CSV table of C-alpha atoms and ligand atoms in Angstrom, one decimal:
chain,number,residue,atom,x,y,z
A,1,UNK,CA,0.0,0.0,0.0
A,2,UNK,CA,1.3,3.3,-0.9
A,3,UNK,CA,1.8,5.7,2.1
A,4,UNK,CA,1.6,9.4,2.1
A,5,UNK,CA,4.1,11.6,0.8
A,6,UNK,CA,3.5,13.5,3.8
A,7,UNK,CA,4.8,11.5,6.5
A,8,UNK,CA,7.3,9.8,4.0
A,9,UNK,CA,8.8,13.0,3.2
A,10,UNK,CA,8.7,14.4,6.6
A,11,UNK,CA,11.8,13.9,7.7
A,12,UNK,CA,13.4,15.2,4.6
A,13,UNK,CA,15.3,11.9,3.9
A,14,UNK,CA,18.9,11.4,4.7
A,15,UNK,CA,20.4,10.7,8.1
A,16,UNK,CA,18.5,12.7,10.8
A,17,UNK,CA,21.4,13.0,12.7
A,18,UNK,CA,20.7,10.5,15.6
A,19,UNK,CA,22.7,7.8,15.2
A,20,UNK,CA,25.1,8.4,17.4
A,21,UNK,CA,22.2,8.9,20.1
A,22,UNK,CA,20.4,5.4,19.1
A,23,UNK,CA,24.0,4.0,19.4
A,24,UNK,CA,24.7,5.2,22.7
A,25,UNK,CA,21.3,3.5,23.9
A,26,UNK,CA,21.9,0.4,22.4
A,27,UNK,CA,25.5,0.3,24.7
A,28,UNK,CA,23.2,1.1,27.5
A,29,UNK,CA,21.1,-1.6,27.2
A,30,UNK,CA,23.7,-4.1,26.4
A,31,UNK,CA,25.5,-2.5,30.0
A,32,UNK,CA,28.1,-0.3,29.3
A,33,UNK,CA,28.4,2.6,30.5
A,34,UNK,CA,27.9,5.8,28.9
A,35,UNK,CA,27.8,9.1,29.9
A,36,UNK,CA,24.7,10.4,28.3
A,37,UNK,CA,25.3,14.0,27.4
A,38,UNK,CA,23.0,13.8,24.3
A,39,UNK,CA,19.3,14.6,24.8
A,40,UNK,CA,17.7,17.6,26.9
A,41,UNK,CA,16.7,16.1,29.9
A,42,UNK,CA,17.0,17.1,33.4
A,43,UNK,CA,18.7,14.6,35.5
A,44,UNK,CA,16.7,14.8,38.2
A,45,UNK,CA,12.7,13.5,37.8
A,46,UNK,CA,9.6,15.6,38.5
A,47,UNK,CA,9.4,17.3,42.6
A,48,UNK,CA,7.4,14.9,44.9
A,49,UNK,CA,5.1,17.6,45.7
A,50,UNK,CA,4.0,17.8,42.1
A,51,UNK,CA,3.3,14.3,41.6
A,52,UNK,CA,1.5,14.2,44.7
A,53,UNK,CA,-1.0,16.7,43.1
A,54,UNK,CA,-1.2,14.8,40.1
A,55,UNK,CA,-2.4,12.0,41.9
A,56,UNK,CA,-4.9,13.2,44.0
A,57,UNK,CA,-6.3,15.2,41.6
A,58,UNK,CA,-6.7,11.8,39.5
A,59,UNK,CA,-8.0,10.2,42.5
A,60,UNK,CA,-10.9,12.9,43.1
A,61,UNK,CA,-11.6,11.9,39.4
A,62,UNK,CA,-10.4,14.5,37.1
A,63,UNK,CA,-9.8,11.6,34.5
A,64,UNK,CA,-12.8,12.3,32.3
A,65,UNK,CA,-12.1,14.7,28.9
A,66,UNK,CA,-10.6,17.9,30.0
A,67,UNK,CA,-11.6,20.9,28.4
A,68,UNK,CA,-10.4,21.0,24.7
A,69,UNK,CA,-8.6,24.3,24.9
A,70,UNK,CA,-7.1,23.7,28.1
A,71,UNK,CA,-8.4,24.1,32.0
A,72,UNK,CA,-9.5,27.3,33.1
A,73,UNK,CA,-7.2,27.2,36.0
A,74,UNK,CA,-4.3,26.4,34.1
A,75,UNK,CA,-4.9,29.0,31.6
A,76,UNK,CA,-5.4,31.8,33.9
A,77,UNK,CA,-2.3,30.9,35.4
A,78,UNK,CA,-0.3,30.6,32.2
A,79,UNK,CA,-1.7,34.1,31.3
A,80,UNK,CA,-1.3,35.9,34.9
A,81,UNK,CA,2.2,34.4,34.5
A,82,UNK,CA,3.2,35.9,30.9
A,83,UNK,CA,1.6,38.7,31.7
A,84,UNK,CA,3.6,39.1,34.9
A,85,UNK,CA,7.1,37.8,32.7
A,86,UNK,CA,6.6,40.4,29.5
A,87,UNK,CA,3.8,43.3,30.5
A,88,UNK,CA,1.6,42.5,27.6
A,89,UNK,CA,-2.2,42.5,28.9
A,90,UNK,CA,-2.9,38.6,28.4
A,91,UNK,CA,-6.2,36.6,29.3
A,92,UNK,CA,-6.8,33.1,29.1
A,93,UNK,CA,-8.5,33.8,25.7
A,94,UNK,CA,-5.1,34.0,24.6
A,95,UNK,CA,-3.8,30.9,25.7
A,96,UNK,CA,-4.2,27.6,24.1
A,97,UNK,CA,-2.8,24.2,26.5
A,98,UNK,CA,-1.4,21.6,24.1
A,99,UNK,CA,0.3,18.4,24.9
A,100,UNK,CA,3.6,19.9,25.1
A,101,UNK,CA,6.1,22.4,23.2
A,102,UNK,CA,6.3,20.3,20.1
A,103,UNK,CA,2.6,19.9,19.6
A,104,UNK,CA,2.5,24.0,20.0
A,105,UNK,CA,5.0,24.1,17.4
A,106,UNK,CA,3.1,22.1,15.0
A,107,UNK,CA,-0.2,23.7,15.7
A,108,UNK,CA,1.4,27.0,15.2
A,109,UNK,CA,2.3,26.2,12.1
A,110,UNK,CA,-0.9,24.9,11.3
A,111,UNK,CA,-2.3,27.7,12.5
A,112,UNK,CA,-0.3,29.9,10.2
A,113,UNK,CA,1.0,28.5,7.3
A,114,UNK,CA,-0.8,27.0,3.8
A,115,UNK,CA,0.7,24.4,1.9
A,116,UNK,CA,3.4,25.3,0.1
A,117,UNK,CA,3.8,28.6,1.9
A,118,UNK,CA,7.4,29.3,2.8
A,119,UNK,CA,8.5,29.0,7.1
A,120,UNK,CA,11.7,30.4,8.1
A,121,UNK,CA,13.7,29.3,10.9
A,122,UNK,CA,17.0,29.8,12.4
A,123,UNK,CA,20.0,27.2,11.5
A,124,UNK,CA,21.2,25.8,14.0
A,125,UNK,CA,17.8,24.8,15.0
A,126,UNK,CA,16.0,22.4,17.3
A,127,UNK,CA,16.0,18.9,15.5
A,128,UNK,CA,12.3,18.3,15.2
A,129,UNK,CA,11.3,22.0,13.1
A,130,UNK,CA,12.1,21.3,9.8
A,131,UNK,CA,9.9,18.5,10.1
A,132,UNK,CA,7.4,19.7,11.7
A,133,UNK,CA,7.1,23.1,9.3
A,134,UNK,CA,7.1,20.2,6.5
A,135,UNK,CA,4.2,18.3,8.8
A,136,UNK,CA,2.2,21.2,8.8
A,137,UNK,CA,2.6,21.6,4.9
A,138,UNK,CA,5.0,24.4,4.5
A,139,UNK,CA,8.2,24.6,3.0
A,140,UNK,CA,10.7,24.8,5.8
A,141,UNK,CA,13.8,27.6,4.7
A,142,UNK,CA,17.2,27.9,6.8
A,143,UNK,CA,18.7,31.0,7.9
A,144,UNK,CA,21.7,30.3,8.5
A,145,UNK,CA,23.7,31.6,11.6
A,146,UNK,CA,27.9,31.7,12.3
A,147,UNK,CA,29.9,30.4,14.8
A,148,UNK,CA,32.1,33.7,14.9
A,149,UNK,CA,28.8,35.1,16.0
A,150,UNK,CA,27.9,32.7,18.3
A,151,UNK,CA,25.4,31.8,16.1
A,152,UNK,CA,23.4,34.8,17.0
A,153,UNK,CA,21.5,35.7,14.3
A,154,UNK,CA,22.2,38.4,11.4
A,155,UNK,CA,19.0,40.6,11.3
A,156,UNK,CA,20.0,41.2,7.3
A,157,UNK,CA,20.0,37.4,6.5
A,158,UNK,CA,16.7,37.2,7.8
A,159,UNK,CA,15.7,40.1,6.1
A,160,UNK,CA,16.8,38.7,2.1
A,161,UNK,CA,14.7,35.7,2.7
A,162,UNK,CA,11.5,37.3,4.3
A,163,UNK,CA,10.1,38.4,0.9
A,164,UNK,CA,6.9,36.2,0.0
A,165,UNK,CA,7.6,33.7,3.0
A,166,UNK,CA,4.7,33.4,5.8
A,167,UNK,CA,6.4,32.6,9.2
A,168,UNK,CA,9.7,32.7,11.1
A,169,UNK,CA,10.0,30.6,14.1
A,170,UNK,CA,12.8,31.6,16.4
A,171,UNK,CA,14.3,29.7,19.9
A,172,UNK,CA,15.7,32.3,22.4
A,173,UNK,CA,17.2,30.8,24.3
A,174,UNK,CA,18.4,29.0,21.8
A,175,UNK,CA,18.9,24.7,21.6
A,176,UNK,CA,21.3,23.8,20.5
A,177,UNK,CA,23.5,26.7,20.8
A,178,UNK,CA,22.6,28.0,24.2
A,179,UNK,CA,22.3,32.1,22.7
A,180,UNK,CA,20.1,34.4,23.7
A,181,UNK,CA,19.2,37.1,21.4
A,182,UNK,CA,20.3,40.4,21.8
A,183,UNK,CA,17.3,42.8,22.2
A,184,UNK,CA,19.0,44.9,18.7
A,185,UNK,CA,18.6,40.9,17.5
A,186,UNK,CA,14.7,41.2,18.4
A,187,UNK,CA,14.4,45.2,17.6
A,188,UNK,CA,15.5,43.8,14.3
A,189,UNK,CA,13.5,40.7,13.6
A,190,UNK,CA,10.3,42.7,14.5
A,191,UNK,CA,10.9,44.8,12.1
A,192,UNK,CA,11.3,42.2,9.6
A,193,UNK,CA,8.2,40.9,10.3
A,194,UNK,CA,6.5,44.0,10.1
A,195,UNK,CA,7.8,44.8,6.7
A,196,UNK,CA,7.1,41.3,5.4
A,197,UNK,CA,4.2,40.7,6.8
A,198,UNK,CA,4.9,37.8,8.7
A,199,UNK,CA,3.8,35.2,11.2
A,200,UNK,CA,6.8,35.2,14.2
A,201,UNK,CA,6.4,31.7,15.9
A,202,UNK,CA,8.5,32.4,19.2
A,203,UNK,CA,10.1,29.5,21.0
A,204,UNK,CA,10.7,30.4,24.6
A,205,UNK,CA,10.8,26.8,26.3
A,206,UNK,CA,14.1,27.6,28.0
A,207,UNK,CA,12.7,31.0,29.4
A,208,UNK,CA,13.9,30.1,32.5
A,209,UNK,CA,17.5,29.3,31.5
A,210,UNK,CA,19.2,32.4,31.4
A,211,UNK,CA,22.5,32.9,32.9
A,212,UNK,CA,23.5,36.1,31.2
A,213,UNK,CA,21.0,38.9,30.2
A,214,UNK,CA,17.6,38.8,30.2
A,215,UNK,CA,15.1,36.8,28.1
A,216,UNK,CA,12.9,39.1,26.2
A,217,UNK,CA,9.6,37.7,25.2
A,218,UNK,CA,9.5,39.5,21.3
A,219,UNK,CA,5.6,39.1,21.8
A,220,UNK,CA,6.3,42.4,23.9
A,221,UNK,CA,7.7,44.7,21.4
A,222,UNK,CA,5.8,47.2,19.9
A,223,UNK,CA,3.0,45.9,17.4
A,224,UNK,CA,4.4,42.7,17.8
A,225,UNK,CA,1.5,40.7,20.2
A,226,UNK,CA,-1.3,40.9,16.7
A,227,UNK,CA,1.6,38.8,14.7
A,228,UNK,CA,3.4,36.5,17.6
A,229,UNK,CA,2.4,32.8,18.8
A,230,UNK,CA,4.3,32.0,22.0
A,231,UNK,CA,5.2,28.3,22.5
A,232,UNK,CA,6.0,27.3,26.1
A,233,UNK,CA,6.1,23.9,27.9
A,234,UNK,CA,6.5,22.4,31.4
A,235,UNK,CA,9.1,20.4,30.2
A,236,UNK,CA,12.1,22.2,30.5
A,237,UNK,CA,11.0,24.9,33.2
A,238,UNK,CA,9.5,22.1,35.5
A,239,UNK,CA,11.2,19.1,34.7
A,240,UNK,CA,8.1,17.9,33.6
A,241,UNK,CA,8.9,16.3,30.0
A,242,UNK,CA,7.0,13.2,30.3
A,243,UNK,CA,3.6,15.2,31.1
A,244,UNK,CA,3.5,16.5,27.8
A,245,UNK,CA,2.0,19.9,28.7
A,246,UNK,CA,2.5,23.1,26.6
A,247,UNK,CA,0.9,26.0,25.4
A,248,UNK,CA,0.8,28.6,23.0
A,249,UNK,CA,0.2,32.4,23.8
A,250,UNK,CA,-1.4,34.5,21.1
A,251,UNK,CA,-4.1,36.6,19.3
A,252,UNK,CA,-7.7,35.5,20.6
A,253,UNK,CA,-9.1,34.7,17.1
A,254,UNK,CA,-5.7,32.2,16.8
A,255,UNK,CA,-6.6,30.6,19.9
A,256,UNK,CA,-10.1,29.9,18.5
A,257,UNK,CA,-8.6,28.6,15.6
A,258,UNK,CA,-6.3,26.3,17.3
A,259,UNK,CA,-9.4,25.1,19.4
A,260,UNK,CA,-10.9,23.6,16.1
A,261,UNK,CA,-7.4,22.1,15.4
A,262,UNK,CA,-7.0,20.3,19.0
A,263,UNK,CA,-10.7,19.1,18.7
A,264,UNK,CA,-10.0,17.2,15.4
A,265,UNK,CA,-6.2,16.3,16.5
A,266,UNK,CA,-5.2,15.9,20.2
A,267,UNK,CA,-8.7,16.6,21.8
A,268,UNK,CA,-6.8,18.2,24.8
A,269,UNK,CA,-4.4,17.2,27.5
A,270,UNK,CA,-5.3,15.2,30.4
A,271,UNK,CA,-7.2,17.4,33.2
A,272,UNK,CA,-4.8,15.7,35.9
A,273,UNK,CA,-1.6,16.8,34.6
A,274,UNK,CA,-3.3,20.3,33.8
A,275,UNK,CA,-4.1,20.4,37.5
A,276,UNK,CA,-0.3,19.5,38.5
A,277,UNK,CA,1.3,21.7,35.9
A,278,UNK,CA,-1.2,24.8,37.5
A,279,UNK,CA,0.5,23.5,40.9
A,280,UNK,CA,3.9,23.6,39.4
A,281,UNK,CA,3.7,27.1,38.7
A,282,UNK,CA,2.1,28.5,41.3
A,283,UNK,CA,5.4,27.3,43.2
A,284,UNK,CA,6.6,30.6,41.8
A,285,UNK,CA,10.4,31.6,40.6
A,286,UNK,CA,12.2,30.1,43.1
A,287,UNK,CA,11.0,26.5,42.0
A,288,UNK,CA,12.0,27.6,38.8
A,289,UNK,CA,15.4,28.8,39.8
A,290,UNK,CA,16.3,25.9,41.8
A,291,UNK,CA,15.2,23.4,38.7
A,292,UNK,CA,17.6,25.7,36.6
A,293,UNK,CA,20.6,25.7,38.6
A,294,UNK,CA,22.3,22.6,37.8
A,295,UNK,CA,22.7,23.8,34.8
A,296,UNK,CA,24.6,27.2,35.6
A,297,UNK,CA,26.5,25.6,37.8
A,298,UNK,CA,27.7,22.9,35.2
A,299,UNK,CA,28.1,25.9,32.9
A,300,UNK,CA,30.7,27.3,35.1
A,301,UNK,CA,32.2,24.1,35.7
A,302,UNK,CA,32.5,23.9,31.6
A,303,UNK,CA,34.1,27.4,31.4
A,304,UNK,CA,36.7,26.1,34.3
A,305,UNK,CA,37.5,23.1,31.9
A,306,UNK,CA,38.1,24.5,29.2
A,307,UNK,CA,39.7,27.7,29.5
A,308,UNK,CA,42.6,25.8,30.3
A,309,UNK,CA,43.3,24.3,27.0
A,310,UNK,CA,43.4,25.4,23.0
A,311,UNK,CA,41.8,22.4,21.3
A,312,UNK,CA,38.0,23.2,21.7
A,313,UNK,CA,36.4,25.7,21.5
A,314,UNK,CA,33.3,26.6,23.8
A,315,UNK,CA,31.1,29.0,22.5
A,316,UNK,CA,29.7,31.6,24.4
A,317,UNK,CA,26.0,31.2,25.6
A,318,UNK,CA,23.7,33.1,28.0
A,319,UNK,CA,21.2,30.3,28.6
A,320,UNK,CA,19.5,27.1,27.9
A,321,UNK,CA,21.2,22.9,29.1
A,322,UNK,CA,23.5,22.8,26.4
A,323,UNK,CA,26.9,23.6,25.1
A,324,UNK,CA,28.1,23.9,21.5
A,325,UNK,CA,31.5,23.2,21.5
A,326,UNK,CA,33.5,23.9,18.2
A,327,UNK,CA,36.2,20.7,17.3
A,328,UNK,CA,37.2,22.3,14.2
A,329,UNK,CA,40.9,22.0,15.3
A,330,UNK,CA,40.8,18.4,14.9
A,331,UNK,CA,39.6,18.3,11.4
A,332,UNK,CA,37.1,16.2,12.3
A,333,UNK,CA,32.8,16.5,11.3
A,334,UNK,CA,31.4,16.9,14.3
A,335,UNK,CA,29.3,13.4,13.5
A,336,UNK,CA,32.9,11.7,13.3
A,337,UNK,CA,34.4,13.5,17.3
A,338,UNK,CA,30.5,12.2,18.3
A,339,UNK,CA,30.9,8.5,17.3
A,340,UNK,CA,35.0,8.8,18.0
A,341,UNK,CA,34.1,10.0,21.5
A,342,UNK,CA,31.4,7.4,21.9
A,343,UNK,CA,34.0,4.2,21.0
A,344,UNK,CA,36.6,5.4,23.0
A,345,UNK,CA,35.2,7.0,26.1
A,346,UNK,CA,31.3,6.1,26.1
A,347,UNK,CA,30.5,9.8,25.9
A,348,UNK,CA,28.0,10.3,23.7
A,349,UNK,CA,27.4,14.1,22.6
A,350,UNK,CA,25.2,15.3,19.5
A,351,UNK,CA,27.0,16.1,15.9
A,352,UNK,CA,26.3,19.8,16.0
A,353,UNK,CA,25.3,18.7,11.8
A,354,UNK,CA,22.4,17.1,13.9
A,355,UNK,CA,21.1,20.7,14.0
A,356,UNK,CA,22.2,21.8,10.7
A,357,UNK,CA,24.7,22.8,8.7
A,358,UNK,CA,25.7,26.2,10.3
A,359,UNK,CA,27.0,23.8,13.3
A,360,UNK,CA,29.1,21.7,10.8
A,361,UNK,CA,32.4,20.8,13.2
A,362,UNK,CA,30.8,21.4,16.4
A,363,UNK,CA,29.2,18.7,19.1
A,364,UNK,CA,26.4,19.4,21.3
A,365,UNK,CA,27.3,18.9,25.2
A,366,UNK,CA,23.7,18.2,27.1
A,367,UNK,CA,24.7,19.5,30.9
A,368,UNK,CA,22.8,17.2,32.0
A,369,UNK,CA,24.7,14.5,34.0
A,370,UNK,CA,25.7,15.3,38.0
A,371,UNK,CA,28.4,17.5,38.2
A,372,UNK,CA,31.3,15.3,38.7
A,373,UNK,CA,31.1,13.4,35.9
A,374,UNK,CA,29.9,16.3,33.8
A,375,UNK,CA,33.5,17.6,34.2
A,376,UNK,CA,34.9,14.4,34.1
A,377,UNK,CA,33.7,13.9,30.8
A,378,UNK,CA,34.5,17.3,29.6
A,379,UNK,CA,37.8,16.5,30.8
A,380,UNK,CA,37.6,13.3,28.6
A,381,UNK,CA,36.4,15.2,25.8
A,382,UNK,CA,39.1,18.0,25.7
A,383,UNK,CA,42.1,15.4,25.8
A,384,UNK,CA,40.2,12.9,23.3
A,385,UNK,CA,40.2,16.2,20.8
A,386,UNK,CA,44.0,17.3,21.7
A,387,UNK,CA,44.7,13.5,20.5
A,388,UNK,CA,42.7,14.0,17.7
A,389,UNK,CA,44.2,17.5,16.0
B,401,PMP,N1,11.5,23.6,21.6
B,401,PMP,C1,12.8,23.3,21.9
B,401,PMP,C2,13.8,24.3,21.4
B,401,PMP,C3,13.1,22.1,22.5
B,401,PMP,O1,14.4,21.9,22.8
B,401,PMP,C4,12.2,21.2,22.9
B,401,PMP,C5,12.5,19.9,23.5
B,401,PMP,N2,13.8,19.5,23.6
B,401,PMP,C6,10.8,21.5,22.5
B,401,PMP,C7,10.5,22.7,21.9
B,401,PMP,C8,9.7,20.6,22.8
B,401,PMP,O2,9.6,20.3,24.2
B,401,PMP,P1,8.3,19.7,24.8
B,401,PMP,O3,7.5,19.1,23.7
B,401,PMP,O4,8.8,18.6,25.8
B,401,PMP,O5,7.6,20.8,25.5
């Protein structure tokens, strides 16, 4: 039977640049051990208290279909907290809960893109967009960013391929590179999509992973709130991947229009989890803070470890769980350091080509390992690579 070219195409064919992740967990299941430094997970698992509230919530029988566009209580609380973050009046007619980030990415793209219209986004990028842009029917177009930059993005690139395109979805801060756009970055990119009429999809799941700077929400710039769907999750904030709860933050008549979507697609997200994830972040910033931490602290730790050698390169970033590290000096593709690493030390890292070609010769360090071995494997990594050049 012949499949759609929709879901066969999705992926956009050649490797997707997770091999060297599925061979990692394939020496993990056969016992050996690796240090896992690959996908963006928290090593610790969701707060006790959390989980409590998940289950008694269940238990006093909010099991039954939720509320398509999301729990009141939950989307009061996601508004009252954006509005709190940004200053831009928001109301839970603006908010739309969706089983996690990725499923607001798609639906946002659903939302504002026909088929065949053209959706920018920002190379590197977070594996899953191109296809997801492609899932929703668009034509997915890379804006490439530089590693002399640190990959922050060129407001003129962005400008010569905004003519006739739809969308431009954009991750501050930024997986895999760990940037956080300037606010001249975001001054910029509104303007762009003033000028070119377009959609600006704004990926702020690490919005509470900033280490340098502030994150500035670009739904808050003048003109912009009309033209800008927020995606935000639990996942990353909370520690709450596995609940699978998201949401996107946008114009009212949107909303409505992602309502009709989640009716004929996900029919909502369970009521239980909605009740935790309210909990969760009525904890306030301090919960927040403390779930970050690890991660600045690791960060410092990586800046330690490698300011005291030449080989790699670590390049600057003001937020998110990850580090790009640039292995350039050992002439090798980043994919070749990955599985290199991988044989030799069981380290497994991302080939920064995972994320696209503007993180050719770079590897992807997920800080998310406990300290000690986090700079033990750094260590590892830095002497494996001053082997290597
Ligand atoms: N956006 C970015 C940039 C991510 O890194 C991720 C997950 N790694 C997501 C969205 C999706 O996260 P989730 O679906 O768990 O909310």
């Amino acid at each position: 039977m012949q499949r759609s070219q929709r879901i066969m195409g999705l992926t956009g064919g050649g490797s997707d640049g997770w091999d060297v992740f599925l061979k990692a967990r394939r020496m993990l299941a056969q016992g050996v051990a690796v240090t896992e430094l690959t996908i963006g997970e928290h090593d610790i698992r969701t707060a006790a208290p959390i989980l409590q509230n998940m289950h008694e919530n269940a238990l006093a029988g909010h099991t039954g279909y939720a509320a398509v566009p999301g729990t009141d209580g939950l989307r009061d609380t996601v508004a009252a907290r954006v509005q709190a973050r940004t200053g831009v009046p928001t109301t839970r007619d603006n908010v739309m809960i969706t089983p996690g980030g990725q499923a607001a990415l798609f639906a946002a793209h659903m939302a504002t893109c026909d088929a065949g219209d053209r959706a920018l986004y920002i190379d590197p990028y977070y594996a899953t967009y191109p296809g997801t842009l492609r899932g929703a029917g668009a034509i997915p177009q890379a804006i490439h960013t530089h590693a002399e930059d640190a990959f922050q993005p060129r407001v003129d690139d962005i400008r010569a391929q905004a003519p006739g395109a739809r969308s431009l979805l954009v991750n501050t801060p930024n997986n895999p590179t760990g940037v956080v756009y300037s606010d001249a970055t975001l001054a910029g990119i509104a303007d762009v999509c003033h000028d070119h009429d377009l959609w600006l999809i704004s990926d702020e799941v690490y919005d509470t992973q900033i280490w340098e700077g502030r994150h500035l929400s670009p739904r808050a710039l003048p003109g912009m709130a009309d033209r800008t769907l927020v995606v935000g999750s639990m996942s990353k904030s909370h520690a709450m991947t596995g609940s699978r709860c998201g949401w996107i933050v946008g114009p009212e008549a949107v909303v409505g229009d992602l309502i009709t979507l989640a009716t004929h697609t996900t029919y909502g997200v369970p009521g239980f989890i909605q009740d935790a994830s309210e909990f969760a972040l009525q904890q306030g910033p301090a919960f927040e803070t403390e779930i970050a931490a690890p991660f600045q602290r690791r960060r410092a730790l990586a800046q330690t470890v490698l300011a005291a050698q030449n080989t790699v390169g670590l390049v600057p970033a003001q937020g998110a769980m990850y580090l790009m590290l640039d292995i350039r000096a050992t002439g090798m593709t980043g994919e070749a350091f990955a599985n290199d690493l991988l044989d030799t030390h069981h380290i497994a890292v991302m080939p920064g080509e995972s994320f696209g070609a503007s993180a050719a010769g770079h590897v992807r360090v997920a800080m998310t390992v406990e300290d000690n071995a986090f700079e033990h494997a750094l260590r590892q990594l830095c002497a494996h690579a001053d082997l290597r050049a």
